[in-house]
mmCIF file of C-alpha atoms and ligand atoms in Angstrom:
data_model
loop_
_atom_site.group_PDB
_atom_site.id
_atom_site.type_symbol
_atom_site.label_atom_id
_atom_site.label_comp_id
_atom_site.label_asym_id
_atom_site.label_seq_id
_atom_site.Cartn_x
_atom_site.Cartn_y
_atom_site.Cartn_z
ATOM 1 C CA UNK A 1 -44.338 -229.386 -1.765
ATOM 2 C CA UNK A 2 -41.975 -226.435 -0.997
ATOM 3 C CA UNK A 3 -42.788 -222.869 -2.125
ATOM 4 C CA UNK A 4 -40.094 -223.422 -4.907
ATOM 5 C CA UNK A 5 -41.738 -226.563 -6.114
ATOM 6 C CA UNK A 6 -45.210 -225.010 -6.425
ATOM 7 C CA UNK A 7 -43.905 -222.177 -8.354
ATOM 8 C CA UNK A 8 -42.134 -224.200 -10.702
ATOM 9 C CA UNK A 9 -44.976 -226.221 -11.154
ATOM 10 C CA UNK A 10 -47.210 -223.154 -11.787
ATOM 11 C CA UNK A 11 -44.603 -221.886 -14.386
ATOM 12 C CA UNK A 12 -44.501 -225.339 -16.362
ATOM 13 C CA UNK A 13 -48.428 -224.864 -16.460
ATOM 14 C CA UNK A 14 -48.447 -221.399 -17.704
ATOM 15 C CA UNK A 15 -45.729 -222.177 -20.305
ATOM 16 C CA UNK A 16 -48.526 -224.078 -22.216
ATOM 17 C CA UNK A 17 -51.340 -222.468 -21.105
ATOM 18 C CA UNK A 18 -54.130 -221.704 -23.632
ATOM 19 C CA UNK A 19 -56.897 -220.395 -21.037
ATOM 20 C CA UNK A 20 -57.328 -217.006 -22.920
ATOM 21 C CA UNK A 21 -56.940 -215.439 -26.591
ATOM 22 C CA UNK A 22 -53.306 -214.144 -25.413
ATOM 23 C CA UNK A 23 -51.783 -217.580 -26.242
ATOM 24 C CA UNK A 24 -52.298 -217.027 -29.796
ATOM 25 C CA UNK A 25 -50.119 -214.286 -30.165
ATOM 26 C CA UNK A 26 -47.217 -214.919 -27.620
ATOM 27 C CA UNK A 27 -43.727 -216.314 -28.506
ATOM 28 C CA UNK A 28 -43.215 -217.122 -24.790
ATOM 29 C CA UNK A 29 -45.267 -217.137 -21.692
ATOM 30 C CA UNK A 30 -43.962 -215.140 -19.005
ATOM 31 C CA UNK A 31 -44.664 -216.883 -15.377
ATOM 32 C CA UNK A 32 -42.593 -214.586 -13.239
ATOM 33 C CA UNK A 33 -39.411 -215.223 -11.409
ATOM 34 C CA UNK A 34 -37.400 -214.735 -8.429
ATOM 35 C CA UNK A 35 -36.736 -216.099 -5.007
ATOM 36 C CA UNK A 36 -39.032 -218.791 -3.714
ATOM 37 C CA UNK A 37 -38.389 -217.262 -0.219
ATOM 38 C CA UNK A 38 -38.858 -213.771 -1.242
ATOM 39 C CA UNK A 39 -40.718 -211.184 1.342
ATOM 40 C CA UNK A 40 -41.779 -208.843 -1.606
ATOM 41 C CA UNK A 41 -43.455 -209.530 -4.586
ATOM 42 C CA UNK A 42 -43.612 -207.172 -7.425
ATOM 43 C CA UNK A 43 -46.666 -207.492 -9.597
ATOM 44 C CA UNK A 44 -46.735 -205.662 -13.164
ATOM 45 C CA UNK A 45 -49.112 -205.441 -15.917
ATOM 46 C CA UNK A 46 -48.113 -207.926 -18.733
ATOM 47 C CA UNK A 47 -45.070 -209.046 -20.727
ATOM 48 C CA UNK A 48 -43.901 -206.542 -23.537
ATOM 49 C CA UNK A 49 -41.871 -207.282 -26.545
ATOM 50 C CA UNK A 50 -38.591 -208.181 -24.791
ATOM 51 C CA UNK A 51 -40.247 -210.195 -22.104
ATOM 52 C CA UNK A 52 -42.233 -212.050 -24.632
ATOM 53 C CA UNK A 53 -39.002 -213.147 -26.471
ATOM 54 C CA UNK A 54 -37.196 -214.052 -23.411
ATOM 55 C CA UNK A 55 -39.788 -215.607 -21.136
ATOM 56 C CA UNK A 56 -38.489 -213.242 -18.384
ATOM 57 C CA UNK A 57 -40.361 -210.490 -16.621
ATOM 58 C CA UNK A 58 -39.080 -206.741 -16.851
ATOM 59 C CA UNK A 59 -35.922 -207.158 -19.065
ATOM 60 C CA UNK A 60 -36.744 -204.483 -21.417
ATOM 61 C CA UNK A 61 -36.618 -200.523 -20.772
ATOM 62 C CA UNK A 62 -39.225 -200.646 -18.104
ATOM 63 C CA UNK A 63 -37.361 -203.558 -16.466
ATOM 64 C CA UNK A 64 -33.866 -201.627 -16.593
ATOM 65 C CA UNK A 65 -35.692 -198.660 -14.584
ATOM 66 C CA UNK A 66 -37.058 -201.378 -12.082
ATOM 67 C CA UNK A 67 -33.446 -202.797 -11.590
ATOM 68 C CA UNK A 68 -32.287 -199.301 -10.782
ATOM 69 C CA UNK A 69 -35.291 -198.503 -8.413
ATOM 70 C CA UNK A 70 -34.125 -201.877 -6.668
ATOM 71 C CA UNK A 71 -30.557 -201.140 -6.572
ATOM 72 C CA UNK A 72 -31.548 -197.748 -4.887
ATOM 73 C CA UNK A 73 -33.049 -199.604 -1.973
ATOM 74 C CA UNK A 74 -30.186 -202.274 -1.984
ATOM 75 C CA UNK A 75 -32.247 -205.086 -3.360
ATOM 76 C CA UNK A 76 -31.414 -207.504 -6.193
ATOM 77 C CA UNK A 77 -33.931 -209.312 -8.548
ATOM 78 C CA UNK A 78 -32.818 -212.503 -6.674
ATOM 79 C CA UNK A 79 -33.949 -210.930 -3.574
ATOM 80 C CA UNK A 80 -37.725 -210.304 -4.576
ATOM 81 C CA UNK A 81 -40.142 -212.040 -7.094
ATOM 82 C CA UNK A 82 -41.453 -210.479 -9.912
ATOM 83 C CA UNK A 83 -44.545 -211.269 -12.045
ATOM 84 C CA UNK A 84 -47.333 -209.890 -13.811
ATOM 85 C CA UNK A 85 -51.110 -209.763 -14.035
ATOM 86 C CA UNK A 86 -51.346 -211.663 -17.478
ATOM 87 C CA UNK A 87 -48.466 -213.804 -18.295
ATOM 88 C CA UNK A 88 -48.636 -213.537 -22.298
ATOM 89 C CA UNK A 89 -48.085 -210.559 -23.979
ATOM 90 C CA UNK A 90 -51.108 -208.567 -25.314
ATOM 91 C CA UNK A 91 -50.825 -207.975 -29.136
ATOM 92 C CA UNK A 92 -48.951 -204.557 -29.940
ATOM 93 C CA UNK A 93 -48.724 -204.206 -25.856
ATOM 94 C CA UNK A 94 -52.576 -203.039 -25.386
ATOM 95 C CA UNK A 95 -53.968 -203.138 -22.235
ATOM 96 C CA UNK A 96 -55.086 -206.510 -20.947
ATOM 97 C CA UNK A 97 -58.702 -207.366 -21.073
ATOM 98 C CA UNK A 98 -60.903 -208.128 -18.198
ATOM 99 C CA UNK A 99 -61.619 -211.785 -19.298
ATOM 100 C CA UNK A 100 -57.761 -212.241 -19.857
ATOM 101 C CA UNK A 101 -57.193 -211.127 -16.431
ATOM 102 C CA UNK A 102 -59.568 -213.267 -15.046
ATOM 103 C CA UNK A 103 -58.334 -216.215 -16.671
ATOM 104 C CA UNK A 104 -54.912 -215.526 -15.556
ATOM 105 C CA UNK A 105 -55.713 -214.565 -12.131
ATOM 106 C CA UNK A 106 -55.809 -218.223 -10.621
ATOM 107 C CA UNK A 107 -51.829 -218.571 -11.611
ATOM 108 C CA UNK A 108 -51.368 -215.072 -9.749
ATOM 109 C CA UNK A 109 -53.368 -216.344 -6.670
ATOM 110 C CA UNK A 110 -51.360 -219.401 -6.568
ATOM 111 C CA UNK A 111 -48.079 -217.648 -6.679
ATOM 112 C CA UNK A 112 -49.165 -215.368 -3.983
ATOM 113 C CA UNK A 113 -50.402 -218.415 -1.902
ATOM 114 C CA UNK A 114 -47.069 -220.515 -2.457
ATOM 115 C CA UNK A 115 -44.651 -217.283 -1.844
ATOM 116 C CA UNK A 116 -46.771 -215.735 1.022
ATOM 117 C CA UNK A 117 -44.943 -212.514 0.795
ATOM 118 C CA UNK A 118 -44.948 -210.203 3.618
ATOM 119 C CA UNK A 119 -45.362 -207.302 1.105
ATOM 120 C CA UNK A 120 -46.849 -206.878 -2.204
ATOM 121 C CA UNK A 121 -45.779 -204.046 -4.600
ATOM 122 C CA UNK A 122 -48.497 -203.410 -7.507
ATOM 123 C CA UNK A 123 -47.067 -201.642 -10.432
ATOM 124 C CA UNK A 124 -49.417 -199.966 -12.243
ATOM 125 C CA UNK A 125 -53.057 -199.754 -12.437
ATOM 126 C CA UNK A 126 -54.013 -203.231 -13.425
ATOM 127 C CA UNK A 127 -52.378 -204.991 -10.424
ATOM 128 C CA UNK A 128 -53.629 -202.214 -8.389
ATOM 129 C CA UNK A 129 -57.128 -202.923 -9.145
ATOM 130 C CA UNK A 130 -56.701 -206.390 -7.850
ATOM 131 C CA UNK A 131 -56.064 -205.257 -4.179
ATOM 132 C CA UNK A 132 -57.177 -201.702 -4.332
ATOM 133 C CA UNK A 133 -60.531 -201.761 -6.437
ATOM 134 C CA UNK A 134 -61.434 -198.595 -8.342
ATOM 135 C CA UNK A 135 -59.466 -196.213 -6.687
ATOM 136 C CA UNK A 136 -57.153 -193.866 -8.700
ATOM 137 C CA UNK A 137 -53.378 -194.541 -8.653
ATOM 138 C CA UNK A 138 -52.565 -190.742 -8.944
ATOM 139 C CA UNK A 139 -54.403 -190.467 -5.481
ATOM 140 C CA UNK A 140 -53.184 -193.607 -3.433
ATOM 141 C CA UNK A 141 -49.585 -194.378 -4.887
ATOM 142 C CA UNK A 142 -46.941 -194.853 -2.287
ATOM 143 C CA UNK A 143 -49.630 -195.355 0.527
ATOM 144 C CA UNK A 144 -49.131 -198.641 2.058
ATOM 145 C CA UNK A 145 -52.196 -200.552 3.317
ATOM 146 C CA UNK A 146 -52.755 -203.550 5.435
ATOM 147 C CA UNK A 147 -54.546 -206.212 3.207
ATOM 148 C CA UNK A 148 -54.753 -210.086 3.860
ATOM 149 C CA UNK A 149 -52.565 -209.967 6.445
ATOM 150 C CA UNK A 150 -49.790 -208.545 4.361
ATOM 151 C CA UNK A 151 -48.906 -205.139 3.263
ATOM 152 C CA UNK A 152 -49.688 -203.782 -0.004
ATOM 153 C CA UNK A 153 -48.239 -200.692 -1.745
ATOM 154 C CA UNK A 154 -49.296 -199.622 -4.940
ATOM 155 C CA UNK A 155 -46.854 -197.772 -7.331
ATOM 156 C CA UNK A 156 -47.029 -196.108 -10.803
ATOM 157 C CA UNK A 157 -45.929 -198.610 -13.512
ATOM 158 C CA UNK A 158 -42.117 -198.203 -14.351
ATOM 159 C CA UNK A 159 -43.000 -197.627 -17.763
ATOM 160 C CA UNK A 160 -44.765 -194.568 -16.944
ATOM 161 C CA UNK A 161 -41.802 -193.006 -15.484
ATOM 162 C CA UNK A 162 -39.455 -193.669 -18.402
ATOM 163 C CA UNK A 163 -40.890 -190.493 -20.563
ATOM 164 C CA UNK A 164 -42.481 -188.357 -17.597
ATOM 165 C CA UNK A 165 -40.149 -187.079 -15.141
ATOM 166 C CA UNK A 166 -42.747 -186.027 -12.314
ATOM 167 C CA UNK A 167 -43.794 -189.858 -12.472
ATOM 168 C CA UNK A 168 -40.229 -191.007 -12.335
ATOM 169 C CA UNK A 169 -39.575 -188.705 -9.290
ATOM 170 C CA UNK A 170 -42.708 -190.242 -7.562
ATOM 171 C CA UNK A 171 -41.744 -193.964 -8.366
ATOM 172 C CA UNK A 172 -38.306 -193.173 -6.819
ATOM 173 C CA UNK A 173 -39.852 -191.524 -3.842
ATOM 174 C CA UNK A 174 -42.415 -194.368 -3.317
ATOM 175 C CA UNK A 175 -39.619 -196.884 -3.617
ATOM 176 C CA UNK A 176 -37.611 -195.378 -0.968
ATOM 177 C CA UNK A 177 -40.698 -196.415 1.677
ATOM 178 C CA UNK A 178 -40.357 -200.178 0.525
ATOM 179 C CA UNK A 179 -37.585 -200.820 3.163
ATOM 180 C CA UNK A 180 -39.601 -199.110 6.120
ATOM 181 C CA UNK A 181 -42.715 -201.244 4.750
ATOM 182 C CA UNK A 182 -40.638 -204.354 4.921
ATOM 183 C CA UNK A 183 -39.853 -203.482 8.478
ATOM 184 C CA UNK A 184 -43.228 -202.760 9.548
ATOM 185 C CA UNK A 185 -44.523 -205.930 7.718
ATOM 186 C CA UNK A 186 -42.133 -208.106 9.838
ATOM 187 C CA UNK A 187 -42.974 -206.479 12.671
ATOM 188 C CA UNK A 188 -46.933 -207.427 12.148
ATOM 189 C CA UNK A 189 -45.833 -211.043 11.215
ATOM 190 C CA UNK A 190 -43.854 -211.302 14.544
ATOM 191 C CA UNK A 191 -47.000 -210.199 16.257
ATOM 192 C CA UNK A 192 -49.156 -212.651 14.463
ATOM 193 C CA UNK A 193 -48.042 -216.304 14.576
ATOM 194 C CA UNK A 194 -51.405 -217.370 13.552
ATOM 195 C CA UNK A 195 -51.136 -215.733 10.496
ATOM 196 C CA UNK A 196 -53.008 -218.026 8.139
ATOM 197 C CA UNK A 197 -56.191 -218.027 10.556
ATOM 198 C CA UNK A 198 -56.013 -214.241 10.732
ATOM 199 C CA UNK A 199 -55.931 -213.968 7.265
ATOM 200 C CA UNK A 200 -58.949 -215.907 6.457
ATOM 201 C CA UNK A 201 -60.999 -213.823 8.795
ATOM 202 C CA UNK A 202 -59.549 -210.482 7.379
ATOM 203 C CA UNK A 203 -60.401 -211.651 3.742
ATOM 204 C CA UNK A 204 -63.838 -209.741 3.765
ATOM 205 C CA UNK A 205 -62.364 -206.398 5.680
ATOM 206 C CA UNK A 206 -61.634 -203.469 3.322
ATOM 207 C CA UNK A 207 -57.856 -202.702 3.052
ATOM 208 C CA UNK A 208 -56.726 -200.620 6.134
ATOM 209 C CA UNK A 209 -54.858 -197.643 5.928
ATOM 210 C CA UNK A 210 -51.302 -197.693 7.741
ATOM 211 C CA UNK A 211 -51.090 -194.390 9.628
ATOM 212 C CA UNK A 212 -47.390 -195.186 9.535
ATOM 213 C CA UNK A 213 -46.902 -194.280 5.825
HETATM 214 N N1 URA B 1 -44.388 -204.312 -18.106
HETATM 215 C C1 URA B 1 -44.768 -205.068 -17.409
HETATM 216 O O1 URA B 1 -45.889 -204.819 -17.029
HETATM 217 N N2 URA B 1 -44.447 -206.372 -17.098
HETATM 218 C C2 URA B 1 -43.172 -206.512 -17.686
HETATM 219 O O2 URA B 1 -42.768 -207.895 -17.559
HETATM 220 C C3 URA B 1 -42.559 -205.867 -18.758
HETATM 221 C C4 URA B 1 -43.167 -204.555 -19.098
HETATM 222 FE FE1 SF4 B 2 -53.027 -218.353 -20.116
HETATM 223 FE FE2 SF4 B 2 -52.408 -216.197 -18.580
HETATM 224 FE FE3 SF4 B 2 -51.346 -216.735 -20.858
HETATM 225 FE FE4 SF4 B 2 -54.172 -216.339 -20.969
HETATM 226 S S1 SF4 B 2 -52.230 -214.836 -20.323
HETATM 227 S S2 SF4 B 2 -53.127 -218.088 -22.183
HETATM 228 S S3 SF4 B 2 -54.612 -217.137 -19.100
HETATM 229 S S4 SF4 B 2 -51.037 -217.959 -19.189
#
């Protein structure tokens, strides 16, 4: 199956999923969307009010800021893939619970495997925790690291920048690093044709700081 077909299959499963309690309050599940050939994947937290109504990620105020950030580095939504740690809206936009993230994690892992992005940008602390453990976002935002054969870069959640100008500036600055990170990821990929094998070996290694960034 092509990555497009696999991503579509995951989206269909997500739309009727009842693996955790978040299915009870949702209007529509939000599997994620974008190009099946995207080199960059953005992972947010979970759907909010607007996303839950439209079944599309980042379409509310945080999404408008994300669109602006993408435009600032000449990327469109259709160039990237955007999804979330949990695919159904937590009631009143509360934080997702550990058991909900665990229940939903398989979908995210399958999306990552299908897309095989060179770069993963985590938006906010919940997706950051999946790749960077218990580190503090205020300390490591904007710092790219090699992980599992790709480059991951943690960033503040765009919603955090909506009412906090310091964070807004930090997100804007961090986004400007993405083109350089993509170029570096392409260089690494060209160096490693046997990436799948390399990836297996690396799974146990801690994230590696890239001195470049
Ligand atoms: N916030 C998120 O984390 N994800 C969305 O899809 C929308 C807002
Ligand atoms: Fe299923 Fe994820 Fe929705 Fe929970 S949040 S019901 S695991 S799709």
